[in-house]
Amino acid sequence: MSSADKNLSVFKTDGLPDISNKKFALVVAEWNSEVTEKLFEGAYQTLIGYGAAAENIERGNVPGSFELTLGAHWYAQRSDIDAVIALGVVIQGETKHNDYINHAVAQGITNISIQNNKPVIFGVLTPNNMQQAVDRAGGVHGNKGDEAAMTAIKMVGLKDKIFTR
Ligand SMILES: Nc1c(NC[C@H](O)[C@H](O)[C@H](O)CO)[nH]c(=O)[nH]c1=O
Ligand SMILES: CC(=O)[C@@H](O)COP(=O)(O)O
């Protein structure tokens, strides 16, 4: 299903956990910052809107999406961080460079979530052009940052449900 068929900012919100004491780290790529800043704003406001405390949301910037994995790993290693959200926009260029970045970051983020036993969310847009990016960062298809934040909230809740007996 495409983002055109399922708005990124529309999700089920029943049974969400109390995140008032949960700490989140947002790692933001500087490449395409005119869009990544909108992703950050969407993620930040979603976390706040569903109960996170502003003082419990940290942000770190990385040069490009390829560096999201390492930046997210550094935050994920901290015992006080409950979830990490990686935000980036990798736009297809003339070569296959975007493919290498996208696959590396997707696999890398998967790996570090497992290595660190905590949610590390892939909030990376991989559009064919800038308009597709804009449409998914607060445009007609919603905001990938909203979706990434809600994913983090739900995964934190699932971890508590499984491990807090
Ligand atoms: N073209 C894009 C990049 N390229 C930079 C890489 O992410 C990386 O920083 C560089 O290869 C050095 O390791 N990054 C994006 O986030 N988005 C792009 O469209
Ligand atoms: C995803 C990228 O790094 C991209 O901007 C590179 O563009 P190109 O493939 O035209 O060199």
Coordinates of N, CA and C and ligand atoms in Angstrom, one line a residue:
M1 N 0.9 -1.2 0.0 CA 0.0 0.0 0.0 C 0.9 1.2 0.0
S2 N 0.6 2.2 -0.8 CA 1.4 3.4 -1.0 C 0.9 4.4 0.0
S3 N 1.8 5.4 0.3 CA 1.4 6.5 1.2 C 0.3 7.3 0.6
A4 N 0.1 7.1 -0.7 CA -1.0 7.8 -1.4 C -2.4 7.2 -1.0
D5 N -2.3 5.9 -0.5 CA -3.5 5.2 -0.1 C -3.7 5.2 1.4
K6 N -2.6 5.4 2.2 CA -2.7 5.5 3.6 C -1.9 6.6 4.2
N7 N -2.6 7.7 4.6 CA -2.0 8.9 5.1 C -1.0 8.6 6.3
L8 N 0.2 9.1 6.2 CA 1.2 8.8 7.2 C 0.9 9.4 8.6
S9 N -0.1 10.3 8.6 CA -0.4 10.9 9.9 C -1.7 10.5 10.5
V10 N -2.3 9.4 9.9 CA -3.5 8.8 10.4 C -3.2 7.4 10.9
F11 N -3.4 7.2 12.2 CA -3.1 5.9 12.8 C -4.0 5.6 14.0
K12 N -4.1 4.3 14.3 CA -4.9 3.9 15.5 C -4.2 4.4 16.8
T13 N -4.9 4.9 17.7 CA -4.3 5.4 18.9 C -5.0 4.8 20.2
D14 N -5.6 3.7 20.0 CA -6.2 3.0 21.2 C -5.1 2.2 21.9
G15 N -5.1 2.2 23.2 CA -4.2 1.4 24.0 C -2.7 1.9 24.0
L16 N -2.5 3.2 23.8 CA -1.2 3.7 23.8 C -0.6 3.7 25.3
P17 N 0.7 3.6 25.4 CA 1.3 3.6 26.8 C 1.4 5.0 27.3
D18 N 1.6 5.1 28.6 CA 2.0 6.4 29.3 C 3.5 6.6 29.0
I19 N 3.7 7.7 28.2 CA 5.1 8.0 27.9 C 5.7 9.2 28.6
S20 N 5.0 9.6 29.7 CA 5.4 10.8 30.4 C 6.8 10.7 31.0
N21 N 7.3 9.5 31.2 CA 8.6 9.3 31.8 C 9.5 8.6 30.8
K22 N 9.1 8.5 29.6 CA 10.0 7.8 28.5 C 10.9 8.9 27.9
K23 N 12.1 8.4 27.5 CA 13.0 9.3 26.9 C 13.3 8.9 25.4
F24 N 13.2 9.9 24.6 CA 13.3 9.7 23.1 C 14.5 10.5 22.6
A25 N 15.2 9.9 21.6 CA 16.3 10.6 20.9 C 15.9 10.7 19.4
L26 N 16.0 11.9 18.9 CA 15.7 12.1 17.5 C 17.0 12.4 16.8
V27 N 17.4 11.6 15.8 CA 18.6 11.8 15.0 C 18.2 12.3 13.6
V28 N 18.7 13.5 13.3 CA 18.2 14.1 12.1 C 19.3 14.4 11.1
A29 N 19.1 14.0 9.8 CA 20.1 14.2 8.8 C 20.0 15.6 8.3
E30 N 21.1 16.3 8.0 CA 21.2 17.6 7.5 C 20.9 17.7 6.0
W31 N 21.2 16.7 5.3 CA 20.9 16.7 3.9 C 19.4 16.9 3.7
N32 N 19.1 17.7 2.7 CA 17.6 18.0 2.5 C 16.9 18.5 3.7
S33 N 17.6 19.5 4.4 CA 17.1 19.9 5.7 C 15.8 20.6 5.6
E34 N 15.5 21.2 4.4 CA 14.2 21.9 4.3 C 13.0 20.8 4.5
V35 N 13.3 19.6 4.3 CA 12.3 18.5 4.5 C 12.6 17.8 5.8
T36 N 13.8 17.5 6.2 CA 14.1 16.8 7.4 C 13.6 17.6 8.6
E37 N 13.7 18.9 8.5 CA 13.2 19.8 9.6 C 11.7 19.6 9.8
K38 N 11.0 19.4 8.7 CA 9.5 19.1 8.8 C 9.2 17.8 9.4
L39 N 10.1 16.8 9.1 CA 10.0 15.5 9.7 C 10.2 15.6 11.2
F40 N 11.2 16.3 11.6 CA 11.5 16.5 13.0 C 10.3 17.1 13.7
E41 N 9.8 18.2 13.1 CA 8.7 18.9 13.8 C 7.5 18.0 13.9
G42 N 7.2 17.2 12.9 CA 6.1 16.3 13.0 C 6.3 15.2 14.1
A43 N 7.6 14.7 14.2 CA 7.9 13.7 15.2 C 7.8 14.3 16.6
Y44 N 8.4 15.5 16.7 CA 8.5 16.1 18.0 C 7.1 16.4 18.5
Q45 N 6.2 17.0 17.7 CA 4.9 17.4 18.1 C 4.0 16.2 18.4
T46 N 4.2 15.1 17.7 CA 3.5 13.9 17.9 C 3.9 13.3 19.3
L47 N 5.2 13.3 19.6 CA 5.6 12.8 20.9 C 5.0 13.7 22.0
I48 N 5.1 15.0 21.9 CA 4.5 15.9 22.9 C 3.0 15.7 23.0
G49 N 2.4 15.6 21.9 CA 0.9 15.5 21.8 C 0.4 14.2 22.5
Y50 N 1.2 13.2 22.5 CA 0.8 11.9 23.2 C 1.4 11.7 24.5
G51 N 2.0 12.8 25.1 CA 2.4 12.7 26.5 C 3.8 12.8 26.8
A52 N 4.7 12.8 25.9 CA 6.1 12.9 26.2 C 6.5 14.3 26.8
A53 N 7.4 14.4 27.7 CA 7.9 15.6 28.3 C 9.0 16.2 27.4
A54 N 8.9 17.5 27.2 CA 9.9 18.2 26.3 C 11.3 17.9 26.7
E55 N 11.5 17.9 28.1 CA 12.9 17.6 28.6 C 13.3 16.2 28.4
N56 N 12.4 15.3 27.9 CA 12.8 13.9 27.7 C 12.9 13.6 26.2
I57 N 13.0 14.7 25.4 CA 13.3 14.5 24.0 C 14.6 15.1 23.6
E58 N 15.5 14.3 23.2 CA 16.9 14.8 22.8 C 17.0 14.8 21.2
R59 N 17.8 15.7 20.7 CA 18.0 15.7 19.3 C 19.5 15.7 19.0
G60 N 19.9 15.0 17.9 CA 21.3 15.0 17.4 C 21.2 15.1 15.9
N61 N 22.1 15.9 15.3 CA 22.2 16.0 13.9 C 23.3 15.2 13.3
V62 N 23.1 14.7 12.1 CA 24.2 14.0 11.4 C 24.3 14.6 10.0
P63 N 25.4 14.5 9.3 CA 25.5 15.1 8.0 C 24.5 14.6 7.0
G64 N 24.5 13.3 6.9 CA 23.6 12.7 5.9 C 22.9 11.4 6.4
S65 N 22.0 10.9 5.6 CA 21.2 9.7 6.1 C 22.1 8.5 6.3
F66 N 23.2 8.5 5.6 CA 24.2 7.3 5.8 C 24.7 7.3 7.2
E67 N 24.8 8.5 7.8 CA 25.3 8.6 9.2 C 24.2 8.4 10.3
L68 N 23.0 8.2 9.8 CA 21.9 8.0 10.8 C 22.2 6.7 11.6
T69 N 22.7 5.7 11.0 CA 22.9 4.4 11.7 C 23.8 4.6 12.9
L70 N 24.9 5.3 12.7 CA 25.9 5.4 13.8 C 25.4 6.4 14.8
G71 N 24.8 7.5 14.4 CA 24.2 8.4 15.4 C 23.1 7.8 16.2
A72 N 22.3 7.0 15.6 CA 21.2 6.3 16.3 C 21.8 5.2 17.2
H73 N 22.9 4.6 16.8 CA 23.5 3.6 17.6 C 24.1 4.2 18.9
W74 N 24.7 5.4 18.8 CA 25.3 6.0 19.9 C 24.2 6.4 21.0
Y75 N 23.0 6.9 20.5 CA 21.9 7.1 21.4 C 21.4 5.8 22.0
A76 N 21.2 4.8 21.1 CA 20.6 3.6 21.6 C 21.5 2.9 22.7
Q77 N 22.8 3.2 22.7 CA 23.6 2.6 23.7 C 23.4 3.2 25.1
R78 N 22.8 4.3 25.1 CA 22.5 5.0 26.4 C 21.3 4.3 27.1
S79 N 21.5 3.9 28.4 CA 20.5 3.2 29.1 C 19.3 4.0 29.4
D80 N 19.5 5.4 29.4 CA 18.3 6.2 29.7 C 17.4 6.5 28.5
I81 N 17.8 6.1 27.4 CA 17.0 6.4 26.2 C 16.1 5.2 25.9
D82 N 14.8 5.4 25.8 CA 13.9 4.3 25.6 C 13.7 4.0 24.1
A83 N 13.8 5.0 23.3 CA 13.6 4.7 21.8 C 14.3 5.8 21.0
V84 N 14.8 5.5 19.8 CA 15.5 6.4 18.9 C 14.7 6.5 17.6
I85 N 14.6 7.7 17.1 CA 13.9 7.9 15.8 C 14.9 8.5 14.9
A86 N 15.2 7.9 13.7 CA 16.1 8.3 12.7 C 15.3 9.0 11.6
L87 N 15.7 10.2 11.3 CA 14.9 11.0 10.3 C 15.8 11.5 9.2
G88 N 15.5 11.2 7.9 CA 16.3 11.6 6.8 C 15.5 11.6 5.5
V89 N 16.0 12.1 4.5 CA 15.4 12.2 3.2 C 16.5 11.9 2.1
V90 N 16.4 10.7 1.5 CA 17.3 10.3 0.4 C 16.7 10.4 -0.9
I91 N 17.0 11.4 -1.7 CA 16.3 11.6 -3.0 C 17.1 10.9 -4.1
Q92 N 16.5 10.2 -5.0 CA 17.1 9.5 -6.1 C 17.9 10.5 -7.0
G93 N 19.1 10.2 -7.3 CA 19.9 11.1 -8.2 C 20.1 10.4 -9.5
E94 N 21.2 10.8 -10.1 CA 21.5 10.2 -11.5 C 22.1 8.8 -11.4
T95 N 22.7 8.5 -10.2 CA 23.4 7.2 -10.0 C 22.7 6.4 -9.0
K96 N 23.3 5.3 -8.7 CA 22.7 4.3 -7.7 C 23.1 4.7 -6.3
H97 N 23.7 5.8 -6.1 CA 24.1 6.2 -4.7 C 23.0 6.1 -3.7
N98 N 21.8 6.6 -4.1 CA 20.7 6.6 -3.1 C 20.3 5.2 -2.7
D99 N 20.4 4.2 -3.7 CA 20.1 2.8 -3.3 C 21.1 2.3 -2.3
Y100 N 22.3 2.6 -2.4 CA 23.3 2.1 -1.4 C 23.1 2.7 -0.1
I101 N 22.7 4.0 0.0 CA 22.4 4.7 1.2 C 21.2 4.0 1.9
N102 N 20.1 3.9 1.1 CA 18.9 3.5 1.6 C 19.0 2.1 2.2
H103 N 19.6 1.2 1.4 CA 19.8 -0.2 1.9 C 20.7 -0.3 3.1
A104 N 21.7 0.5 3.1 CA 22.7 0.5 4.3 C 22.0 1.0 5.5
V105 N 21.2 2.1 5.4 CA 20.5 2.6 6.6 C 19.4 1.8 7.1
A106 N 18.6 1.2 6.2 CA 17.5 0.3 6.6 C 18.1 -0.9 7.3
Q107 N 19.1 -1.5 6.8 CA 19.7 -2.7 7.4 C 20.4 -2.3 8.7
G108 N 21.1 -1.2 8.7 CA 21.8 -0.7 9.8 C 20.9 -0.4 11.0
I109 N 19.8 0.3 10.7 CA 18.9 0.6 11.8 C 18.2 -0.6 12.4
T110 N 17.9 -1.5 11.5 CA 17.4 -2.8 12.0 C 18.3 -3.5 12.9
N111 N 19.6 -3.5 12.5 CA 20.6 -4.2 13.3 C 20.8 -3.6 14.7
I112 N 20.8 -2.3 14.7 CA 21.1 -1.6 16.0 C 19.9 -1.7 16.9
S113 N 18.7 -1.8 16.4 CA 17.6 -1.9 17.3 C 17.6 -3.3 18.0
I114 N 18.1 -4.3 17.3 CA 18.2 -5.6 17.9 C 19.4 -5.7 18.8
Q115 N 20.5 -5.1 18.4 CA 21.7 -5.1 19.2 C 21.5 -4.4 20.5
N116 N 20.7 -3.3 20.5 CA 20.5 -2.5 21.7 C 19.2 -2.8 22.4
N117 N 18.4 -3.8 21.8 CA 17.2 -4.2 22.4 C 16.2 -3.1 22.7
K118 N 16.1 -2.2 21.8 CA 15.2 -1.1 22.0 C 14.7 -0.6 20.6
P119 N 13.6 0.1 20.5 CA 13.1 0.6 19.2 C 14.0 1.6 18.6
V120 N 14.4 1.4 17.4 CA 15.1 2.4 16.6 C 14.3 2.5 15.3
I121 N 13.7 3.6 15.1 CA 12.7 3.8 14.1 C 13.2 4.3 12.8
F122 N 12.9 3.7 11.7 CA 13.4 4.1 10.3 C 12.4 5.2 9.8
G123 N 12.7 6.4 10.1 CA 11.9 7.5 9.6 C 12.6 8.2 8.4
V124 N 12.9 7.5 7.4 CA 13.7 8.0 6.3 C 12.8 7.9 5.0
L125 N 12.6 9.1 4.4 CA 11.9 9.1 3.1 C 12.9 8.7 2.0
T126 N 12.5 7.9 1.0 CA 13.3 7.5 -0.1 C 12.6 7.9 -1.4
P127 N 12.3 9.1 -1.6 CA 11.5 9.5 -2.8 C 12.3 9.6 -4.1
N128 N 11.6 9.6 -5.2 CA 12.2 9.7 -6.5 C 12.5 11.2 -6.8
N129 N 11.9 12.1 -6.1 CA 12.1 13.5 -6.4 C 11.7 14.3 -5.2
M130 N 11.9 15.6 -5.2 CA 11.7 16.5 -4.1 C 10.2 16.6 -3.8
Q131 N 9.4 16.6 -4.8 CA 7.9 16.8 -4.6 C 7.4 15.6 -3.8
Q132 N 7.8 14.4 -4.1 CA 7.4 13.3 -3.3 C 7.8 13.4 -1.9
A133 N 9.0 14.0 -1.7 CA 9.4 14.2 -0.3 C 8.5 15.2 0.4
V134 N 8.3 16.3 -0.2 CA 7.4 17.3 0.4 C 6.0 16.8 0.7
D135 N 5.5 16.0 -0.2 CA 4.2 15.4 0.0 C 4.1 14.5 1.2
R136 N 5.3 14.0 1.7 CA 5.3 13.1 2.8 C 5.9 13.7 4.0
A137 N 6.1 15.0 4.0 CA 6.6 15.7 5.2 C 5.7 16.8 5.6
G138 N 4.4 16.5 5.8 CA 3.5 17.5 6.1 C 2.6 17.9 4.9
G139 N 2.7 17.2 3.8 CA 2.0 17.5 2.6 C 0.7 16.6 2.5
V140 N 0.4 16.4 1.3 CA -0.9 15.7 1.0 C -0.9 14.2 1.5
H141 N 0.2 13.6 1.8 CA 0.3 12.3 2.3 C 0.6 12.2 3.7
G142 N 0.5 13.3 4.4 CA 0.8 13.3 5.8 C 2.3 13.6 6.1
N143 N 2.8 13.2 7.3 CA 4.1 13.4 7.7 C 4.8 12.2 8.2
K144 N 5.9 11.8 7.6 CA 6.6 10.5 8.0 C 7.1 10.7 9.4
G145 N 7.4 11.9 9.8 CA 7.8 12.1 11.2 C 6.8 11.8 12.2
D146 N 5.5 12.1 11.9 CA 4.4 11.7 12.8 C 4.4 10.2 12.9
E147 N 4.4 9.5 11.8 CA 4.4 8.0 11.7 C 5.5 7.4 12.5
A148 N 6.7 8.0 12.4 CA 7.9 7.5 13.1 C 7.7 7.6 14.6
A149 N 7.2 8.8 15.0 CA 7.0 9.0 16.4 C 6.0 8.0 17.0
M150 N 4.9 7.9 16.3 CA 3.8 7.0 16.8 C 4.4 5.5 16.8
T151 N 5.2 5.2 15.8 CA 5.8 3.8 15.8 C 6.6 3.6 17.1
A152 N 7.4 4.7 17.4 CA 8.3 4.6 18.6 C 7.4 4.4 19.9
I153 N 6.3 5.2 20.0 CA 5.4 5.1 21.1 C 4.8 3.7 21.3
K154 N 4.4 3.1 20.2 CA 3.8 1.8 20.2 C 4.8 0.7 20.5
M155 N 6.0 0.9 20.0 CA 7.0 -0.1 20.3 C 7.5 -0.1 21.8
V156 N 7.6 1.1 22.3 CA 7.9 1.3 23.7 C 6.8 0.6 24.6
G157 N 5.6 0.8 24.2 CA 4.5 0.2 24.9 C 4.5 -1.3 24.8
L158 N 4.8 -1.8 23.6 CA 4.9 -3.3 23.5 C 6.0 -3.9 24.3
K159 N 7.2 -3.2 24.4 CA 8.3 -3.7 25.2 C 7.9 -3.7 26.6
D160 N 7.2 -2.7 27.1 CA 6.8 -2.7 28.5 C 5.8 -3.8 28.8
K161 N 4.9 -4.1 27.8 CA 3.9 -5.1 28.0 C 4.6 -6.5 28.1
I162 N 5.6 -6.7 27.3 CA 6.3 -8.0 27.2 C 7.2 -8.2 28.4
F163 N 8.0 -7.2 28.8 CA 9.0 -7.3 29.8 C 8.7 -6.9 31.2
T164 N 7.6 -6.1 31.4 CA 7.2 -5.6 32.7 C 6.1 -6.5 33.2
R165 N 6.5 -7.5 34.1 CA 5.5 -8.4 34.6 C 5.0 -8.1 36.0
Ligands
LIG1 N1 22.3 12.4 -1.5 C1 21.8 12.3 -0.2 C2 22.7 12.1 0.8 N2 24.0 11.9 0.6 C3 25.0 11.9 1.7 C4 25.2 10.6 2.4 O1 24.0 10.4 3.3 C5 26.4 10.6 3.3 O2 26.4 11.7 4.2 C6 27.7 10.7 2.5 O3 27.7 9.6 1.5 C7 28.9 10.6 3.3 O4 28.9 9.4 4.1 N3 22.3 12.0 2.1 C8 20.9 12.2 2.4 O5 20.5 12.2 3.6 N4 20.1 12.5 1.4 C9 20.5 12.5 0.1 O6 19.6 12.7 -0.9
LIG2 C1 21.3 10.0 -2.8 C2 22.5 10.9 -3.2 O1 23.6 10.9 -2.6 C3 22.3 11.6 -4.5 O2 22.0 13.0 -4.2 C4 23.5 11.6 -5.3 O3 23.2 12.1 -6.6 P1 23.8 11.4 -7.9 O4 23.4 9.9 -7.9 O5 23.2 12.2 -9.1 O6 25.3 11.6 -7.8

